[in-house]
Amino acid sequence: VTTPAPVDTDNDGVNDAADQCPTIAGPASNNGCPAWNDGEGKPGADVTLTKDPANGQIPASATCEATGGATCTIGTDGNVVVKVPAGAKDKSEITVTIKDGDKVLDTSKVTVKDPDTDGDGLTDGDEVNGTKNPFQDDKSDPNGKPGNT
């Protein structure tokens, strides 16, 4: 008795029986669905979530959604660009969900990094640009050491 060879419609190495996205190539680590890396960035910055090299062509019908007031787009290269809101707080997380119709392909996260090196409650960026700097025109915190001189 011969057993038929397993079918892998999208040739991603994940047999269709176990592939949650049998018509779109993706890594086995994401059950055969396309996947993107996580990322980090400062408030107001664009963060690119690079696609997994095992991803196939992302359908034109694919969309992305982001939490926390962030926005996202899927580029023609298949990477996802997330715009971190200017008011995002340090260490907050933005969840990015990539879908094709109602089907979730992957969920990634962006961690906001806006350090407060000297621990005085003002982020290093605010100390440097002076928008929340209580030291007026002196861009350095006399108690701090992030090098804001």
mmCIF file of C-alpha atoms in Angstrom:
data_model
loop_
_atom_site.group_PDB
_atom_site.id
_atom_site.type_symbol
_atom_site.label_atom_id
_atom_site.label_comp_id
_atom_site.label_asym_id
_atom_site.label_seq_id
_atom_site.Cartn_x
_atom_site.Cartn_y
_atom_site.Cartn_z
ATOM 1 C CA VAL A 1 0.000 0.000 0.000
ATOM 2 C CA THR A 2 1.421 3.357 -0.979
ATOM 3 C CA THR A 3 0.635 6.485 0.929
ATOM 4 C CA PRO A 4 0.116 9.590 -1.190
ATOM 5 C CA ALA A 5 2.716 12.311 -0.734
ATOM 6 C CA PRO A 6 1.542 15.188 1.446
ATOM 7 C CA VAL A 7 0.294 18.209 -0.484
ATOM 8 C CA ASP A 8 1.979 21.597 -0.031
ATOM 9 C CA THR A 9 0.081 23.956 -2.345
ATOM 10 C CA ASP A 10 2.179 27.065 -1.587
ATOM 11 C CA ASN A 11 5.531 25.205 -1.454
ATOM 12 C CA ASP A 12 6.503 26.668 1.921
ATOM 13 C CA GLY A 13 7.466 23.334 3.455
ATOM 14 C CA VAL A 14 4.315 23.116 5.587
ATOM 15 C CA ASN A 15 1.914 20.409 4.429
ATOM 16 C CA ASP A 16 -1.574 21.690 3.663
ATOM 17 C CA ALA A 17 -3.051 19.503 6.413
ATOM 18 C CA ALA A 18 -1.114 21.545 9.016
ATOM 19 C CA ASP A 19 -0.868 24.831 7.077
ATOM 20 C CA GLN A 20 -3.235 27.509 8.378
ATOM 21 C CA CYS A 21 -2.578 29.546 5.212
ATOM 22 C CA PRO A 22 -2.227 26.880 2.495
ATOM 23 C CA THR A 23 -2.294 29.367 -0.406
ATOM 24 C CA ILE A 24 0.150 31.970 1.018
ATOM 25 C CA ALA A 25 3.703 30.892 1.844
ATOM 26 C CA GLY A 26 4.975 31.454 5.372
ATOM 27 C CA PRO A 27 7.329 29.904 7.925
ATOM 28 C CA ALA A 28 6.506 26.728 9.848
ATOM 29 C CA SER A 29 7.005 28.732 13.060
ATOM 30 C CA ASN A 30 3.801 30.648 12.173
ATOM 31 C CA ASN A 31 1.859 27.540 11.074
ATOM 32 C CA GLY A 32 2.561 28.252 7.413
ATOM 33 C CA CYS A 33 1.166 31.796 7.483
ATOM 34 C CA PRO A 34 3.221 34.882 6.613
ATOM 35 C CA ALA A 35 5.073 36.403 9.579
ATOM 36 C CA TRP A 36 6.717 39.702 10.482
ATOM 37 C CA ASN A 37 9.342 40.615 13.081
ATOM 38 C CA ASP A 38 8.626 42.718 16.160
ATOM 39 C CA GLY A 39 10.161 46.182 16.420
ATOM 40 C CA GLU A 40 10.824 49.156 18.644
ATOM 41 C CA GLY A 41 10.904 52.887 18.121
ATOM 42 C CA LYS A 42 10.590 56.344 19.615
ATOM 43 C CA PRO A 43 7.383 58.386 19.760
ATOM 44 C CA GLY A 44 6.651 59.995 16.396
ATOM 45 C CA ALA A 45 8.945 57.591 14.511
ATOM 46 C CA ASP A 46 8.208 55.107 11.742
ATOM 47 C CA VAL A 47 9.102 51.513 12.619
ATOM 48 C CA THR A 48 9.521 48.900 9.880
ATOM 49 C CA LEU A 49 8.486 45.343 10.722
ATOM 50 C CA THR A 50 10.404 43.223 8.227
ATOM 51 C CA LYS A 51 8.701 40.249 6.673
ATOM 52 C CA ASP A 52 10.001 36.764 7.303
ATOM 53 C CA PRO A 53 12.165 35.555 4.383
ATOM 54 C CA ALA A 54 9.864 32.517 4.075
ATOM 55 C CA ASN A 55 6.869 34.733 3.264
ATOM 56 C CA GLY A 56 5.438 34.421 -0.190
ATOM 57 C CA GLN A 57 3.701 37.201 -2.106
ATOM 58 C CA ILE A 58 1.385 39.025 0.295
ATOM 59 C CA PRO A 59 -2.106 39.336 -1.219
ATOM 60 C CA ALA A 60 -3.137 42.841 -2.285
ATOM 61 C CA SER A 61 -6.229 42.328 -0.124
ATOM 62 C CA ALA A 62 -4.099 42.102 3.055
ATOM 63 C CA THR A 63 -4.505 44.891 5.603
ATOM 64 C CA CYS A 64 -2.983 45.830 8.938
ATOM 65 C CA GLU A 65 -4.399 47.313 12.110
ATOM 66 C CA ALA A 66 -2.491 48.886 15.003
ATOM 67 C CA THR A 67 -3.495 49.656 18.582
ATOM 68 C CA GLY A 68 -2.614 52.612 20.795
ATOM 69 C CA GLY A 69 -3.367 55.311 18.230
ATOM 70 C CA ALA A 70 -0.669 54.026 15.849
ATOM 71 C CA THR A 71 -1.215 53.588 12.120
ATOM 72 C CA CYS A 72 0.305 51.030 9.775
ATOM 73 C CA THR A 73 0.665 50.237 6.092
ATOM 74 C CA ILE A 74 1.876 47.213 4.161
ATOM 75 C CA GLY A 75 4.483 48.246 1.625
ATOM 76 C CA THR A 76 4.891 46.803 -1.851
ATOM 77 C CA ASP A 77 7.965 44.985 -0.479
ATOM 78 C CA GLY A 78 5.737 43.163 2.039
ATOM 79 C CA ASN A 79 7.189 44.961 5.062
ATOM 80 C CA VAL A 80 4.828 46.697 7.497
ATOM 81 C CA VAL A 81 5.528 50.316 8.481
ATOM 82 C CA VAL A 82 4.079 51.433 11.819
ATOM 83 C CA LYS A 83 3.807 55.130 12.759
ATOM 84 C CA VAL A 84 4.288 55.422 16.534
ATOM 85 C CA PRO A 85 2.093 58.219 17.949
ATOM 86 C CA ALA A 86 4.022 61.294 19.130
ATOM 87 C CA GLY A 87 2.512 60.989 22.617
ATOM 88 C CA ALA A 88 3.299 57.284 23.093
ATOM 89 C CA LYS A 89 4.822 56.478 26.474
ATOM 90 C CA ASP A 90 8.112 54.654 27.058
ATOM 91 C CA LYS A 91 7.732 50.856 27.271
ATOM 92 C CA SER A 92 4.158 50.896 25.969
ATOM 93 C CA GLU A 93 3.351 48.287 23.334
ATOM 94 C CA ILE A 94 1.532 48.635 20.051
ATOM 95 C CA THR A 95 -0.048 45.460 18.711
ATOM 96 C CA VAL A 96 -0.057 45.141 14.922
ATOM 97 C CA THR A 97 -2.413 42.617 13.343
ATOM 98 C CA ILE A 98 -2.001 41.667 9.678
ATOM 99 C CA LYS A 99 -5.109 40.168 8.076
ATOM 100 C CA ASP A 100 -6.365 38.929 4.759
ATOM 101 C CA GLY A 101 -10.100 39.485 4.967
ATOM 102 C CA ASP A 102 -11.229 38.053 8.305
ATOM 103 C CA LYS A 103 -8.221 35.722 8.558
ATOM 104 C CA VAL A 104 -5.396 36.839 10.863
ATOM 105 C CA LEU A 105 -2.057 36.111 9.182
ATOM 106 C CA ASP A 106 0.192 37.350 12.002
ATOM 107 C CA THR A 107 0.341 39.555 15.072
ATOM 108 C CA SER A 108 3.497 41.543 15.848
ATOM 109 C CA LYS A 109 4.350 44.187 18.408
ATOM 110 C CA VAL A 110 6.198 47.486 18.522
ATOM 111 C CA THR A 111 7.667 48.528 21.874
ATOM 112 C CA VAL A 112 7.995 52.266 22.455
ATOM 113 C CA LYS A 113 11.500 53.283 23.576
ATOM 114 C CA ASP A 114 11.808 56.787 24.996
ATOM 115 C CA PRO A 115 14.447 56.455 27.725
ATOM 116 C CA ASP A 116 14.838 58.496 30.898
ATOM 117 C CA THR A 117 18.523 57.765 31.499
ATOM 118 C CA ASP A 118 18.845 59.822 34.676
ATOM 119 C CA GLY A 119 15.490 58.741 36.159
ATOM 120 C CA ASP A 120 14.195 62.275 36.784
ATOM 121 C CA GLY A 121 10.821 61.678 35.118
ATOM 122 C CA LEU A 122 11.708 63.567 31.929
ATOM 123 C CA THR A 123 12.618 61.512 28.890
ATOM 124 C CA ASP A 124 16.028 62.210 27.432
ATOM 125 C CA GLY A 125 14.337 63.561 24.299
ATOM 126 C CA ASP A 126 12.320 66.107 26.282
ATOM 127 C CA GLU A 127 15.426 67.233 28.176
ATOM 128 C CA VAL A 128 17.321 67.774 24.941
ATOM 129 C CA ASN A 129 14.599 69.558 22.989
ATOM 130 C CA GLY A 130 13.406 71.573 25.973
ATOM 131 C CA THR A 131 9.647 71.134 25.446
ATOM 132 C CA LYS A 132 9.204 69.869 29.001
ATOM 133 C CA ASN A 133 12.587 70.933 30.317
ATOM 134 C CA PRO A 134 12.195 72.737 33.669
ATOM 135 C CA PHE A 135 15.765 73.966 33.341
ATOM 136 C CA GLN A 136 14.697 76.539 30.728
ATOM 137 C CA ASP A 137 17.440 77.359 28.245
ATOM 138 C CA ASP A 138 19.940 75.078 29.985
ATOM 139 C CA LYS A 139 19.472 71.808 28.138
ATOM 140 C CA SER A 140 21.185 69.807 30.833
ATOM 141 C CA ASP A 141 19.615 68.527 34.014
ATOM 142 C CA PRO A 142 21.988 69.534 36.833
ATOM 143 C CA ASN A 143 21.104 66.238 38.551
ATOM 144 C CA GLY A 144 21.319 64.108 35.441
ATOM 145 C CA LYS A 145 23.933 62.542 33.294
ATOM 146 C CA PRO A 146 22.466 61.684 29.892
ATOM 147 C CA GLY A 147 24.861 64.106 28.206
ATOM 148 C CA ASN A 148 22.314 66.744 27.283
ATOM 149 C CA THR A 149 24.744 69.631 27.109
#
